[in-house]
Tab-separated table of C-alpha atoms in Angstrom:
chain	number	residue	atom	x	y	z
W	1	MET	CA	165.717	92.431	-1.376
W	2	ASP	CA	163.318	90.091	0.344
W	3	ASN	CA	164.977	91.242	3.710
W	4	ASN	CA	164.304	94.756	2.923
W	5	ASN	CA	160.626	94.162	2.052
W	6	LYS	CA	160.484	92.124	5.056
W	7	ASN	CA	161.685	94.967	7.310
W	8	ASN	CA	159.414	97.423	5.344
W	9	GLU	CA	156.505	95.263	6.049
W	10	GLU	CA	157.445	94.792	9.677
W	11	ASN	CA	157.976	98.701	9.993
W	12	GLY	CA	154.547	99.220	8.219
W	13	ASN	CA	152.953	96.962	10.605
W	14	THR	CA	154.611	98.621	13.479
W	15	SER	CA	153.428	102.065	12.305
W	16	LYS	CA	149.819	100.633	11.762
W	17	THR	CA	149.726	99.153	15.285
W	18	ALA	CA	150.788	102.589	16.920
W	19	SER	CA	148.224	104.361	14.830
W	20	ASP	CA	145.544	101.945	15.898
W	21	ASP	CA	146.678	102.251	19.585
W	22	GLU	CA	146.421	105.971	19.252
W	23	GLY	CA	142.858	105.770	17.855
W	24	VAL	CA	141.774	103.419	20.625
W	25	GLY	CA	143.194	105.781	23.185
W	26	SER	CA	141.388	108.784	21.653
W	27	VAL	CA	138.054	106.920	21.798
W	28	GLY	CA	138.691	105.931	25.328
W	29	ARG	CA	139.312	109.538	26.276
W	30	GLN	CA	136.236	110.721	24.666
W	31	MET	CA	134.320	107.974	26.321
W	32	SER	CA	135.795	108.885	29.755
W	33	GLU	CA	135.041	112.545	29.157
W	34	SER	CA	131.459	112.022	28.097
W	35	SER	CA	130.789	109.724	30.996
W	36	LEU	CA	131.619	112.398	33.475
W	37	CYS	CA	128.399	114.153	33.068
W	38	VAL	CA	124.883	113.504	31.843
W	39	THR	CA	123.462	115.952	29.503
W	40	GLU	CA	120.004	117.140	29.518
W	41	GLU	CA	119.474	115.423	26.001
W	42	GLU	CA	120.535	112.094	27.660
W	43	GLU	CA	117.960	112.845	30.407
W	44	GLU	CA	115.328	113.240	27.758
W	45	ASP	CA	116.427	109.981	26.131
W	46	ASP	CA	115.334	108.262	29.404
W	47	SER	CA	111.786	108.860	28.406
W	48	LYS	CA	112.454	106.462	25.293
W	49	LEU	CA	113.135	103.506	27.445
W	50	HIS	CA	110.444	100.795	27.586
W	51	LEU	CA	110.032	99.881	31.185
W	52	GLY	CA	107.176	97.330	30.775
W	53	PRO	CA	103.687	97.389	31.885
W	54	GLN	CA	102.652	99.001	35.275
W	55	TYR	CA	100.792	96.989	37.858
W	56	THR	CA	98.552	97.985	40.876
W	57	ILE	CA	99.579	96.956	44.304
W	58	LYS	CA	97.174	93.876	44.434
W	59	GLU	CA	98.567	92.818	41.054
W	60	HIS	CA	102.228	93.213	42.393
W	61	LEU	CA	101.169	90.723	45.337
W	62	GLU	CA	99.590	88.333	42.892
W	63	LYS	CA	102.499	88.249	40.606
W	64	ASP	CA	105.238	85.626	41.317
W	65	LYS	CA	103.387	84.861	44.576
W	66	ASP	CA	104.837	81.428	44.487
W	67	ASP	CA	108.520	82.744	44.708
W	68	GLU	CA	109.059	83.048	48.370
W	69	SER	CA	111.994	85.368	48.135
W	70	LEU	CA	110.105	87.823	45.850
W	71	ARG	CA	107.064	87.594	48.154
W	72	LYS	CA	109.064	88.478	51.336
W	73	TRP	CA	110.710	91.322	49.304
W	74	LYS	CA	107.322	92.820	48.283
W	75	GLU	CA	105.938	92.551	51.656
W	76	GLN	CA	108.964	94.263	53.182
W	77	LEU	CA	108.713	97.139	50.497
W	78	LEU	CA	104.945	97.565	51.017
W	79	GLY	CA	105.189	97.469	54.873
W	80	SER	CA	101.723	98.259	56.562
W	81	VAL	CA	100.071	99.293	53.300
W	82	ASP	CA	96.246	98.877	53.465
W	83	VAL	CA	95.816	97.115	50.117
W	84	THR	CA	92.014	97.098	50.621
W	85	ASN	CA	91.952	100.944	50.272
W	86	ILE	CA	94.637	101.745	47.604
W	87	GLY	CA	95.354	98.573	45.779
W	88	GLU	CA	93.423	99.072	42.977
W	89	THR	CA	95.073	102.300	41.830
W	90	LEU	CA	97.382	102.187	39.034
W	91	ASP	CA	99.276	105.586	38.986
W	92	PRO	CA	101.421	106.530	42.090
W	93	GLU	CA	101.251	110.101	43.486
W	94	VAL	CA	104.289	111.752	45.022
W	95	ARG	CA	103.656	115.053	46.853
W	96	ILE	CA	106.703	116.979	47.999
W	97	ILE	CA	105.670	118.494	51.461
W	98	SER	CA	108.782	120.677	52.323
W	99	LEU	CA	112.314	121.625	51.404
W	100	VAL	CA	114.904	122.564	53.984
W	101	ILE	CA	118.469	123.509	53.644
W	102	LEU	CA	120.562	122.508	56.707
W	103	SER	CA	123.840	124.106	57.480
W	104	PRO	CA	125.836	123.517	60.648
W	105	GLY	CA	125.438	126.140	63.242
W	106	ARG	CA	122.635	128.006	61.282
W	107	PRO	CA	118.975	128.137	61.593
W	108	ASP	CA	117.138	125.762	58.958
W	109	ILE	CA	116.245	127.521	55.717
W	110	VAL	CA	112.591	126.386	54.997
W	111	LEU	CA	111.877	126.937	51.361
W	112	MET	CA	108.205	127.493	50.453
W	113	VAL	CA	107.218	126.029	47.089
W	114	PRO	CA	104.568	127.925	45.271
W	115	GLU	CA	101.912	126.189	43.285
W	116	ASN	CA	103.411	127.030	39.830
W	117	GLY	CA	106.926	125.757	41.063
W	118	ASN	CA	108.535	129.287	40.328
W	119	PRO	CA	109.536	131.252	43.221
W	120	LYS	CA	109.797	134.910	42.742
W	121	GLY	CA	113.048	136.847	43.464
W	122	MET	CA	115.888	135.167	45.233
W	123	TRP	CA	114.643	132.027	46.843
W	124	PHE	CA	117.522	131.745	49.315
W	125	THR	CA	120.903	133.036	50.075
W	126	LEU	CA	124.190	130.921	51.110
W	127	LYS	CA	127.372	131.920	52.313
W	128	GLU	CA	130.516	131.178	50.444
W	129	GLY	CA	132.671	128.040	51.470
W	130	SER	CA	129.662	126.818	53.918
W	131	ARG	CA	128.629	123.442	54.239
W	132	TYR	CA	125.037	122.555	53.610
W	133	CYS	CA	122.640	119.788	52.698
W	134	LEU	CA	119.092	119.713	51.258
W	135	LYS	CA	116.308	117.875	53.391
W	136	PHE	CA	113.167	117.195	51.720
W	137	THR	CA	109.848	115.567	53.003
W	138	PHE	CA	107.507	113.772	50.611
W	139	GLN	CA	104.490	111.527	50.649
W	140	VAL	CA	103.646	108.542	48.479
W	141	ASN	CA	99.953	107.659	47.747
W	142	ASN	CA	98.112	105.092	45.513
W	143	ASN	CA	100.811	102.908	44.425
W	144	ILE	CA	104.509	102.158	44.531
W	145	VAL	CA	106.669	104.761	42.797
W	146	SER	CA	109.760	103.098	40.979
W	147	GLY	CA	113.098	104.768	40.666
W	148	LEU	CA	112.238	108.173	42.212
W	149	ARG	CA	115.156	110.475	41.542
W	150	TYR	CA	116.231	113.988	42.107
W	151	THR	CA	117.982	116.200	39.544
W	152	ASN	CA	119.394	119.748	40.031
W	153	THR	CA	121.076	122.092	37.237
W	154	VAL	CA	122.698	125.322	38.137
W	155	TRP	CA	123.681	128.099	35.955
W	156	LYS	CA	125.617	131.332	36.273
W	157	THR	CA	125.339	134.064	33.800
W	158	GLY	CA	123.873	131.649	31.400
W	159	VAL	CA	126.695	128.967	31.584
W	160	LYS	CA	125.829	125.681	33.219
W	161	VAL	CA	128.221	125.415	36.330
W	162	ASP	CA	126.764	122.309	38.037
W	163	ARG	CA	124.397	119.301	37.708
W	164	GLY	CA	123.557	116.834	40.323
W	165	LYS	CA	121.400	113.717	40.244
W	166	GLU	CA	120.568	111.152	42.897
W	167	MET	CA	118.503	108.030	42.668
W	168	LEU	CA	116.310	107.744	45.859
W	169	GLY	CA	114.936	104.291	45.104
W	170	PRO	CA	111.365	102.811	45.152
W	171	PHE	CA	108.732	103.840	47.789
W	172	SER	CA	105.592	102.324	48.713
W	173	PRO	CA	102.422	104.286	49.679
W	174	GLN	CA	102.117	104.926	53.434
W	175	LEU	CA	100.435	107.528	55.755
W	176	GLU	CA	103.646	108.762	57.188
W	177	PRO	CA	105.777	111.066	55.020
W	178	TYR	CA	109.215	110.152	53.923
W	179	ASN	CA	112.332	112.172	54.821
W	180	HIS	CA	115.497	112.072	52.685
W	181	VAL	CA	118.678	114.226	53.456
W	182	MET	CA	121.085	114.796	50.392
W	183	PRO	CA	124.870	114.382	50.906
W	184	GLU	CA	126.553	117.231	52.212
W	185	GLU	CA	128.144	119.787	49.905
W	186	THR	CA	130.201	123.018	50.223
W	187	THR	CA	129.456	126.144	48.367
W	188	PRO	CA	132.156	127.744	46.193
W	189	SER	CA	134.100	130.582	47.500
W	190	GLY	CA	135.994	133.605	45.942
W	191	MET	CA	135.151	136.638	43.981
W	192	PHE	CA	134.072	134.795	40.901
W	193	ALA	CA	131.905	132.379	42.931
W	194	ARG	CA	129.889	135.122	44.570
W	195	GLY	CA	126.742	136.346	42.778
W	196	SER	CA	123.446	135.204	41.524
W	197	TYR	CA	122.605	131.862	40.046
W	198	SER	CA	119.616	130.276	38.422
W	199	ALA	CA	118.621	126.577	38.925
W	200	ARG	CA	116.193	123.824	37.992
W	201	THR	CA	115.211	121.148	40.337
W	202	LYS	CA	113.097	118.075	39.464
W	203	PHE	CA	111.757	114.934	41.047
W	204	LEU	CA	110.904	112.312	38.454
W	205	ASP	CA	110.388	108.559	38.524
W	206	ASP	CA	111.432	105.645	36.118
W	207	ASP	CA	108.700	106.617	33.607
W	208	ASN	CA	110.071	109.952	33.450
W	209	LYS	CA	106.948	111.422	35.060
W	210	CYS	CA	107.843	114.753	36.775
W	211	TYR	CA	106.190	115.259	40.230
W	212	LEU	CA	107.675	118.609	40.891
W	213	GLU	CA	109.719	121.117	38.813
W	214	ILE	CA	111.121	124.114	40.529
W	215	ASN	CA	112.777	126.952	38.513
W	216	TYR	CA	114.415	129.423	41.016
W	217	SER	CA	117.132	131.847	41.645
W	218	PHE	CA	119.574	132.050	44.554
W	219	ASP	CA	122.690	133.903	45.543
W	220	ILE	CA	126.216	133.229	47.213
W	221	ARG	CA	127.575	135.961	49.393
W	222	LYS	CA	130.585	136.676	51.441
W	223	GLU	CA	128.436	136.394	54.663
W	224	TRP	CA	125.148	134.877	55.793
W	225	PRO	CA	122.217	137.204	55.664
W	226	ALA	CA	121.001	138.636	58.959
W	227	VAL	CA	118.517	136.348	60.605
C-alpha cells in the first residue's frame, strides 16, 4: 500500500514537473515573440523614463573634471566646439538638412521635406527587389544631443508591414553637418508587394523629443520610373 502511494506520489510529481516545464516553455515563447518587435505603445513608454537632469556644455565639462578618463572622453565628443558661444544653452537643436535615397546604378533620389512634415502625393517610387539605403544630413546646435535615434513605420492597406529603429548615438554641436547612411535594404518583390504604402519617420532623442516627423506615401513598382 505504501509502495502504491509512493508510486502515485512519484507519478504525480512527474506530471506536475512536466506541466511546470510546459508553462515555462509557454512563457519563454511569449517573451521571445514579443521581443521581436517594439510596438508603438512601448515607444511611448520611453517618455516615462527618468533620464536625470540635463546639463549645458560648460556644466558637462565641469562635472567629473577630476576624472581623467571622463574628461578625455568629453573632449573627444565635443571636438572643436566653441564653448564660449554655445556653452550656456541647455536644449540641443537638431535640424535635418536633407534626405536622400541611394540605390546602386541609379541617380540619387533627393527628398524635399516640407515645413509641415507631410509631403503631398507620392513622395518617391522604388523598384521591386532593388537594393537601396537612406542617407540623411543633419546639424546639431546649442548642446549635446543624447541618444538620437531614427524610427520608421510602414503600412500597406492599413496593416503594419514593417518597423525599423536605429540608434544613431550622441552628437556634439558643430558647424559642419553630420552625414549618416542607414544599412542597405532590399524592397520586397512580387504581385502582392507592388502598390502604394504609407509611412511615418521620426527623429527623436533620449528625452523622446521629436526633431522631425514625416508622414508620407510611396509606392513600389515593377520598374523604376523614367528619369
